[in-house]
Amino acid sequence: DAGVIQSPRHEVTEMGQEVTLRCKPISGHNSLFWYRQTMMRGLELLIYFNNNVPIDDSGMPEDRFSAKMPNASFSTLKIQPSEPRDSAVYFCASIQGAGNTIYFGEGSWLTVV
Amino acid sequence: DQQVKQNSPSLSVQEGRISILNCDYTNSMFDYFLWYKKYPAEGPTFLISISSIKDKNEDGRFTVFLNKSAKHLSLHIVPSQPGDSAVYFCAASVRYNTDKLIFGTGTRLQVFP
């Protein structure tokens, strides 16, 4: 079975540009998460969706960040405009029901120069 | 403030010996704890978990110990193998709610021959 699929794997962009990260969760999973990994803060939850509805976006750092989940098989995380401090690895993850194991994608490495 | 802390960013252990990774938490409401393992260029994968009703959970070479009074848990790997070299993240949640996992900053384990 395919796992959580993320794209792009690597992105280098200039400050001020728009960045869109994409995620396809595991089929049948009803919750989707966006995490950000940095050296200083480890894995931080940015936002999560349940049945395509955003449930908690309190981790989204600021208004430059937005996330959508138009259907059960696709989600995007957008940063506009991007800044160097956004450089990190962004992970998408999905789960089938609370209390079950979260499965992570391989991550999108973002570098903003 | 970090509610889940991994104060050792790295650990180096000889093959065959015991690896002990530590994790401290501050939120007394946490009652479910997990360890995730992450290889380079891959997403974190679930390793082992423990609920607050237990003080030990064992799975093969991996054992997690929980000391609720000290708000401390540890992961023991015995014997350590080179394939265990990875970043290990500690995570915690309230009421088995894996929708709201709080992760630590991770500890990089290197097992050398």
PDB file of C-alpha atoms in Angstrom:
ATOM      1  CA  ASP A   1       0.000   0.000   0.000  1.00  0.00           C
ATOM      2  CA  ALA A   2       1.198   3.500  -0.762  1.00  0.00           C
ATOM      3  CA  GLY A   3       2.096   5.605   2.224  1.00  0.00           C
ATOM      4  CA  VAL A   4       1.628   9.323   2.676  1.00  0.00           C
ATOM      5  CA  ILE A   5       2.920  11.009  -0.463  1.00  0.00           C
ATOM      6  CA  GLN A   6       4.402  14.485  -0.389  1.00  0.00           C
ATOM      7  CA  SER A   7       5.675  16.778  -3.096  1.00  0.00           C
ATOM      8  CA  PRO A   8       8.004  18.379  -3.800  1.00  0.00           C
ATOM      9  CA  ARG A   9      10.706  16.536  -1.868  1.00  0.00           C
ATOM     10  CA  HIS A  10      13.007  19.525  -2.112  1.00  0.00           C
ATOM     11  CA  GLU A  11      12.249  23.161  -2.815  1.00  0.00           C
ATOM     12  CA  VAL A  12      14.618  26.094  -2.964  1.00  0.00           C
ATOM     13  CA  THR A  13      12.980  29.449  -3.423  1.00  0.00           C
ATOM     14  CA  GLU A  14      13.747  33.099  -3.022  1.00  0.00           C
ATOM     15  CA  MET A  15      12.391  35.159  -0.193  1.00  0.00           C
ATOM     16  CA  GLY A  16       9.040  36.643  -1.066  1.00  0.00           C
ATOM     17  CA  GLN A  17       8.001  33.863  -3.392  1.00  0.00           C
ATOM     18  CA  GLU A  18       4.955  31.683  -2.860  1.00  0.00           C
ATOM     19  CA  VAL A  19       5.547  28.074  -1.857  1.00  0.00           C
ATOM     20  CA  THR A  20       2.976  25.307  -2.130  1.00  0.00           C
ATOM     21  CA  LEU A  21       3.543  21.914  -0.562  1.00  0.00           C
ATOM     22  CA  ARG A  22       1.288  19.010  -1.454  1.00  0.00           C
ATOM     23  CA  CYS A  23       0.170  15.892   0.326  1.00  0.00           C
ATOM     24  CA  LYS A  24      -1.808  12.778  -0.484  1.00  0.00           C
ATOM     25  CA  PRO A  25      -2.796  10.902   2.693  1.00  0.00           C
ATOM     26  CA  ILE A  26      -3.178   7.155   2.974  1.00  0.00           C
ATOM     27  CA  SER A  27      -6.463   6.063   1.473  1.00  0.00           C
ATOM     28  CA  GLY A  28      -9.125   5.613   4.124  1.00  0.00           C
ATOM     29  CA  HIS A  29      -7.427   7.805   6.709  1.00  0.00           C
ATOM     30  CA  ASN A  30      -9.751  10.497   7.972  1.00  0.00           C
ATOM     31  CA  SER A  31      -7.304  12.856   9.678  1.00  0.00           C
ATOM     32  CA  LEU A  32      -4.422  14.714   8.101  1.00  0.00           C
ATOM     33  CA  PHE A  33      -1.668  16.667   9.799  1.00  0.00           C
ATOM     34  CA  TRP A  34       0.982  19.151   8.736  1.00  0.00           C
ATOM     35  CA  TYR A  35       4.111  19.216  10.908  1.00  0.00           C
ATOM     36  CA  ARG A  36       7.267  21.295  10.662  1.00  0.00           C
ATOM     37  CA  GLN A  37      10.637  20.054  11.859  1.00  0.00           C
ATOM     38  CA  THR A  38      13.351  22.442  12.990  1.00  0.00           C
ATOM     39  CA  MET A  39      16.446  21.893  15.080  1.00  0.00           C
ATOM     40  CA  MET A  40      15.272  24.251  17.785  1.00  0.00           C
ATOM     41  CA  ARG A  41      11.679  23.111  18.173  1.00  0.00           C
ATOM     42  CA  GLY A  42      11.635  19.564  16.880  1.00  0.00           C
ATOM     43  CA  LEU A  43       8.363  18.463  15.300  1.00  0.00           C
ATOM     44  CA  GLU A  44       5.655  21.086  15.615  1.00  0.00           C
ATOM     45  CA  LEU A  45       2.050  20.512  14.666  1.00  0.00           C
ATOM     46  CA  LEU A  46       0.916  23.292  12.335  1.00  0.00           C
ATOM     47  CA  ILE A  47      -2.622  22.222  11.522  1.00  0.00           C
ATOM     48  CA  TYR A  48      -4.772  19.172  11.337  1.00  0.00           C
ATOM     49  CA  PHE A  49      -7.895  18.222   9.446  1.00  0.00           C
ATOM     50  CA  ASN A  50     -10.559  15.716  10.299  1.00  0.00           C
ATOM     51  CA  ASN A  51     -12.822  14.581   7.471  1.00  0.00           C
ATOM     52  CA  ASN A  52     -11.398  17.434   5.356  1.00  0.00           C
ATOM     53  CA  VAL A  53     -12.366  20.067   7.928  1.00  0.00           C
ATOM     54  CA  PRO A  54      -9.647  22.094   9.688  1.00  0.00           C
ATOM     55  CA  ILE A  55      -9.912  21.297  13.386  1.00  0.00           C
ATOM     56  CA  ASP A  56      -6.958  23.028  14.953  1.00  0.00           C
ATOM     57  CA  ASP A  57      -4.741  25.568  13.222  1.00  0.00           C
ATOM     58  CA  SER A  58      -3.294  27.070  16.389  1.00  0.00           C
ATOM     59  CA  GLY A  59       0.165  25.925  15.345  1.00  0.00           C
ATOM     60  CA  MET A  60       0.187  27.888  12.129  1.00  0.00           C
ATOM     61  CA  PRO A  61       2.895  30.463  12.777  1.00  0.00           C
ATOM     62  CA  GLU A  62       1.297  33.439  11.079  1.00  0.00           C
ATOM     63  CA  ASP A  63      -1.038  34.593   8.365  1.00  0.00           C
ATOM     64  CA  ARG A  64       1.521  33.866   5.686  1.00  0.00           C
ATOM     65  CA  PHE A  65       0.713  30.192   6.201  1.00  0.00           C
ATOM     66  CA  SER A  66      -2.489  28.622   4.952  1.00  0.00           C
ATOM     67  CA  ALA A  67      -3.656  25.060   4.436  1.00  0.00           C
ATOM     68  CA  LYS A  68      -6.499  23.502   2.532  1.00  0.00           C
ATOM     69  CA  MET A  69      -7.966  20.065   2.130  1.00  0.00           C
ATOM     70  CA  PRO A  70     -10.433  20.176  -0.771  1.00  0.00           C
ATOM     71  CA  ASN A  71     -11.051  16.432  -0.656  1.00  0.00           C
ATOM     72  CA  ALA A  72     -10.109  13.316   1.273  1.00  0.00           C
ATOM     73  CA  SER A  73      -7.107  12.567  -0.908  1.00  0.00           C
ATOM     74  CA  PHE A  74      -5.348  15.905  -1.196  1.00  0.00           C
ATOM     75  CA  SER A  75      -4.076  18.747   0.949  1.00  0.00           C
ATOM     76  CA  THR A  76      -1.861  21.771   0.410  1.00  0.00           C
ATOM     77  CA  LEU A  77       0.214  23.945   2.692  1.00  0.00           C
ATOM     78  CA  LYS A  78       0.957  27.352   1.238  1.00  0.00           C
ATOM     79  CA  ILE A  79       3.419  29.973   2.414  1.00  0.00           C
ATOM     80  CA  GLN A  80       3.034  33.417   0.905  1.00  0.00           C
ATOM     81  CA  PRO A  81       5.301  35.301   0.987  1.00  0.00           C
ATOM     82  CA  SER A  82       8.047  32.957   2.092  1.00  0.00           C
ATOM     83  CA  GLU A  83      10.858  34.079   4.402  1.00  0.00           C
ATOM     84  CA  PRO A  84      14.260  32.528   5.224  1.00  0.00           C
ATOM     85  CA  ARG A  85      13.037  31.539   8.696  1.00  0.00           C
ATOM     86  CA  ASP A  86      10.481  29.261   7.050  1.00  0.00           C
ATOM     87  CA  SER A  87      13.302  26.979   5.961  1.00  0.00           C
ATOM     88  CA  ALA A  88      12.561  23.589   7.507  1.00  0.00           C
ATOM     89  CA  VAL A  89      11.313  20.116   6.710  1.00  0.00           C
ATOM     90  CA  TYR A  90       7.548  19.978   6.406  1.00  0.00           C
ATOM     91  CA  PHE A  91       5.884  16.654   7.067  1.00  0.00           C
ATOM     92  CA  CYS A  92       2.406  15.558   6.204  1.00  0.00           C
ATOM     93  CA  ALA A  93       0.889  12.707   8.194  1.00  0.00           C
ATOM     94  CA  SER A  94      -2.393  10.857   8.317  1.00  0.00           C
ATOM     95  CA  ILE A  95      -4.294   8.645  10.699  1.00  0.00           C
ATOM     96  CA  GLN A  96      -7.393   6.500  10.734  1.00  0.00           C
ATOM     97  CA  GLY A  97      -9.163   7.529  13.900  1.00  0.00           C
ATOM     98  CA  ALA A  98      -7.787   9.120  17.051  1.00  0.00           C
ATOM     99  CA  GLY A  99      -5.707   6.785  19.176  1.00  0.00           C
ATOM    100  CA  ASN A 100      -4.219   5.021  16.195  1.00  0.00           C
ATOM    101  CA  THR A 101      -0.738   5.280  14.754  1.00  0.00           C
ATOM    102  CA  ILE A 102       0.152   8.367  12.785  1.00  0.00           C
ATOM    103  CA  TYR A 103       1.892   7.691   9.485  1.00  0.00           C
ATOM    104  CA  PHE A 104       4.254  10.323   8.166  1.00  0.00           C
ATOM    105  CA  GLY A 105       5.292  11.151   4.632  1.00  0.00           C
ATOM    106  CA  GLU A 106       8.929  11.534   3.688  1.00  0.00           C
ATOM    107  CA  GLY A 107       8.824  15.285   4.081  1.00  0.00           C
ATOM    108  CA  SER A 108       9.360  18.348   1.926  1.00  0.00           C
ATOM    109  CA  TRP A 109      12.679  20.091   2.466  1.00  0.00           C
ATOM    110  CA  LEU A 110      12.168  23.820   2.034  1.00  0.00           C
ATOM    111  CA  THR A 111      14.997  26.300   1.741  1.00  0.00           C
ATOM    112  CA  VAL A 112      14.175  29.979   1.410  1.00  0.00           C
ATOM    113  CA  VAL A 113      17.126  32.122   0.406  1.00  0.00           C
TER     114      VAL A 113
ATOM    115  CA  ASP B   1       7.704  26.508  26.101  1.00  0.00           C
ATOM    116  CA  GLN B   2       8.596  22.957  25.207  1.00  0.00           C
ATOM    117  CA  GLN B   3       6.212  20.604  26.994  1.00  0.00           C
ATOM    118  CA  VAL B   4       8.262  17.613  25.876  1.00  0.00           C
ATOM    119  CA  LYS B   5      12.012  17.912  26.216  1.00  0.00           C
ATOM    120  CA  GLN B   6      14.849  15.790  24.955  1.00  0.00           C
ATOM    121  CA  ASN B   7      17.878  17.434  26.480  1.00  0.00           C
ATOM    122  CA  SER B   8      20.484  15.309  24.728  1.00  0.00           C
ATOM    123  CA  PRO B   9      20.679  16.236  21.056  1.00  0.00           C
ATOM    124  CA  SER B  10      22.975  13.322  20.324  1.00  0.00           C
ATOM    125  CA  LEU B  11      24.194  10.027  21.717  1.00  0.00           C
ATOM    126  CA  SER B  12      26.939   7.709  20.556  1.00  0.00           C
ATOM    127  CA  VAL B  13      26.979   4.046  21.618  1.00  0.00           C
ATOM    128  CA  GLN B  14      29.047   1.054  20.693  1.00  0.00           C
ATOM    129  CA  GLU B  15      27.338  -1.841  18.947  1.00  0.00           C
ATOM    130  CA  GLY B  16      26.099  -4.448  21.399  1.00  0.00           C
ATOM    131  CA  ARG B  17      25.821  -2.068  24.305  1.00  0.00           C
ATOM    132  CA  ILE B  18      22.727  -0.433  25.730  1.00  0.00           C
ATOM    133  CA  SER B  19      21.396   2.846  24.354  1.00  0.00           C
ATOM    134  CA  ILE B  20      19.340   4.971  26.734  1.00  0.00           C
ATOM    135  CA  LEU B  21      17.413   7.906  25.351  1.00  0.00           C
ATOM    136  CA  ASN B  22      15.716  10.237  27.783  1.00  0.00           C
ATOM    137  CA  CYS B  23      12.648  12.433  27.642  1.00  0.00           C
ATOM    138  CA  ASP B  24      11.085  14.793  30.171  1.00  0.00           C
ATOM    139  CA  TYR B  25       7.659  16.371  30.092  1.00  0.00           C
ATOM    140  CA  THR B  26       6.021  19.173  31.983  1.00  0.00           C
ATOM    141  CA  ASN B  27       2.304  18.650  31.432  1.00  0.00           C
ATOM    142  CA  SER B  28       0.882  16.357  34.117  1.00  0.00           C
ATOM    143  CA  MET B  29      -2.181  15.759  31.932  1.00  0.00           C
ATOM    144  CA  PHE B  30      -0.146  13.702  29.473  1.00  0.00           C
ATOM    145  CA  ASP B  31      -1.118  10.062  29.775  1.00  0.00           C
ATOM    146  CA  TYR B  32       0.108   8.494  26.568  1.00  0.00           C
ATOM    147  CA  PHE B  33       3.691   8.512  25.373  1.00  0.00           C
ATOM    148  CA  LEU B  34       5.287   7.381  22.153  1.00  0.00           C
ATOM    149  CA  TRP B  35       8.689   7.070  20.577  1.00  0.00           C
ATOM    150  CA  TYR B  36       9.215   7.644  16.878  1.00  0.00           C
ATOM    151  CA  LYS B  37      12.320   6.812  14.896  1.00  0.00           C
ATOM    152  CA  LYS B  38      13.470   8.818  11.908  1.00  0.00           C
ATOM    153  CA  TYR B  39      16.075   7.879   9.321  1.00  0.00           C
ATOM    154  CA  PRO B  40      17.607  10.576   7.086  1.00  0.00           C
ATOM    155  CA  ALA B  41      15.378  11.632   4.193  1.00  0.00           C
ATOM    156  CA  GLU B  42      12.473   9.643   5.597  1.00  0.00           C
ATOM    157  CA  GLY B  43       9.480  10.489   7.738  1.00  0.00           C
ATOM    158  CA  PRO B  44       9.261   9.460  11.393  1.00  0.00           C
ATOM    159  CA  THR B  45       7.919   5.975  12.033  1.00  0.00           C
ATOM    160  CA  PHE B  46       6.228   4.715  15.167  1.00  0.00           C
ATOM    161  CA  LEU B  47       8.449   2.608  17.401  1.00  0.00           C
ATOM    162  CA  ILE B  48       6.836   1.953  20.765  1.00  0.00           C
ATOM    163  CA  SER B  49       4.341   3.508  23.151  1.00  0.00           C
ATOM    164  CA  ILE B  50       3.289   3.403  26.778  1.00  0.00           C
ATOM    165  CA  SER B  51       0.223   4.552  28.654  1.00  0.00           C
ATOM    166  CA  SER B  52       0.342   6.127  32.078  1.00  0.00           C
ATOM    167  CA  ILE B  53      -1.218   3.070  33.714  1.00  0.00           C
ATOM    168  CA  LYS B  54       2.029   1.218  33.089  1.00  0.00           C
ATOM    169  CA  ASP B  55       5.606   1.912  34.026  1.00  0.00           C
ATOM    170  CA  LYS B  56       7.218  -0.349  31.449  1.00  0.00           C
ATOM    171  CA  ASN B  57       6.510  -1.618  27.977  1.00  0.00           C
ATOM    172  CA  GLU B  58       8.767  -3.953  26.086  1.00  0.00           C
ATOM    173  CA  ASP B  59       8.958  -4.872  22.417  1.00  0.00           C
ATOM    174  CA  GLY B  60      11.921  -6.980  21.462  1.00  0.00           C
ATOM    175  CA  ARG B  61      15.107  -4.994  21.928  1.00  0.00           C
ATOM    176  CA  PHE B  62      13.151  -1.849  22.792  1.00  0.00           C
ATOM    177  CA  THR B  63      11.820  -1.026  26.244  1.00  0.00           C
ATOM    178  CA  VAL B  64      10.199   2.190  27.361  1.00  0.00           C
ATOM    179  CA  PHE B  65      10.134   3.117  31.031  1.00  0.00           C
ATOM    180  CA  LEU B  66       7.808   5.718  32.505  1.00  0.00           C
ATOM    181  CA  ASN B  67       8.348   7.506  35.810  1.00  0.00           C
ATOM    182  CA  LYS B  68       5.228   9.574  36.332  1.00  0.00           C
ATOM    183  CA  SER B  69       6.352  11.204  39.557  1.00  0.00           C
ATOM    184  CA  ALA B  70       9.473  12.501  37.847  1.00  0.00           C
ATOM    185  CA  LYS B  71       7.652  13.208  34.586  1.00  0.00           C
ATOM    186  CA  HIS B  72      10.341  11.265  32.816  1.00  0.00           C
ATOM    187  CA  LEU B  73      10.467   8.468  30.308  1.00  0.00           C
ATOM    188  CA  SER B  74      13.306   6.648  28.689  1.00  0.00           C
ATOM    189  CA  LEU B  75      13.833   4.329  25.767  1.00  0.00           C
ATOM    190  CA  HIS B  76      16.299   1.481  26.190  1.00  0.00           C
ATOM    191  CA  ILE B  77      17.704  -0.356  23.208  1.00  0.00           C
ATOM    192  CA  VAL B  78      19.513  -3.580  24.041  1.00  0.00           C
ATOM    193  CA  PRO B  79      21.653  -4.634  22.306  1.00  0.00           C
ATOM    194  CA  SER B  80      22.229  -1.621  20.096  1.00  0.00           C
ATOM    195  CA  GLN B  81      22.815  -2.263  16.409  1.00  0.00           C
ATOM    196  CA  PRO B  82      24.220  -0.018  13.670  1.00  0.00           C
ATOM    197  CA  GLY B  83      20.780  -0.035  12.023  1.00  0.00           C
ATOM    198  CA  ASP B  84      19.417   1.712  15.105  1.00  0.00           C
ATOM    199  CA  SER B  85      21.340   4.834  14.139  1.00  0.00           C
ATOM    200  CA  ALA B  86      18.608   7.434  13.621  1.00  0.00           C
ATOM    201  CA  VAL B  87      16.896  10.384  15.249  1.00  0.00           C
ATOM    202  CA  TYR B  88      14.481   9.387  18.005  1.00  0.00           C
ATOM    203  CA  PHE B  89      11.549  11.607  18.890  1.00  0.00           C
ATOM    204  CA  CYS B  90       9.613  11.372  22.103  1.00  0.00           C
ATOM    205  CA  ALA B  91       5.938  12.389  21.927  1.00  0.00           C
ATOM    206  CA  ALA B  92       3.091  12.758  24.395  1.00  0.00           C
ATOM    207  CA  SER B  93      -0.640  13.260  24.323  1.00  0.00           C
ATOM    208  CA  VAL B  94      -3.663  13.519  26.557  1.00  0.00           C
ATOM    209  CA  ARG B  95      -6.277  10.724  26.654  1.00  0.00           C
ATOM    210  CA  TYR B  96      -4.699   8.755  23.818  1.00  0.00           C
ATOM    211  CA  ASN B  97      -5.540  11.666  21.569  1.00  0.00           C
ATOM    212  CA  THR B  98      -2.977  11.167  18.854  1.00  0.00           C
ATOM    213  CA  ASP B  99      -4.599  14.080  17.041  1.00  0.00           C
ATOM    214  CA  LYS B 100      -2.635  16.274  19.428  1.00  0.00           C
ATOM    215  CA  LEU B 101       0.774  14.715  19.760  1.00  0.00           C
ATOM    216  CA  ILE B 102       3.421  16.981  21.256  1.00  0.00           C
ATOM    217  CA  PHE B 103       6.891  16.048  20.088  1.00  0.00           C
ATOM    218  CA  GLY B 104      10.303  16.686  21.562  1.00  0.00           C
ATOM    219  CA  THR B 105      13.280  18.028  19.627  1.00  0.00           C
ATOM    220  CA  GLY B 106      14.770  14.592  19.011  1.00  0.00           C
ATOM    221  CA  THR B 107      17.972  12.767  19.916  1.00  0.00           C
ATOM    222  CA  ARG B 108      20.353  11.576  17.232  1.00  0.00           C
ATOM    223  CA  LEU B 109      21.651   8.110  18.084  1.00  0.00           C
ATOM    224  CA  GLN B 110      24.775   6.796  16.435  1.00  0.00           C
ATOM    225  CA  VAL B 111      25.711   3.174  16.978  1.00  0.00           C
ATOM    226  CA  PHE B 112      29.267   2.442  15.930  1.00  0.00           C
ATOM    227  CA  PRO B 113      30.911  -0.965  15.414  1.00  0.00           C
TER     228      PRO B 113
END
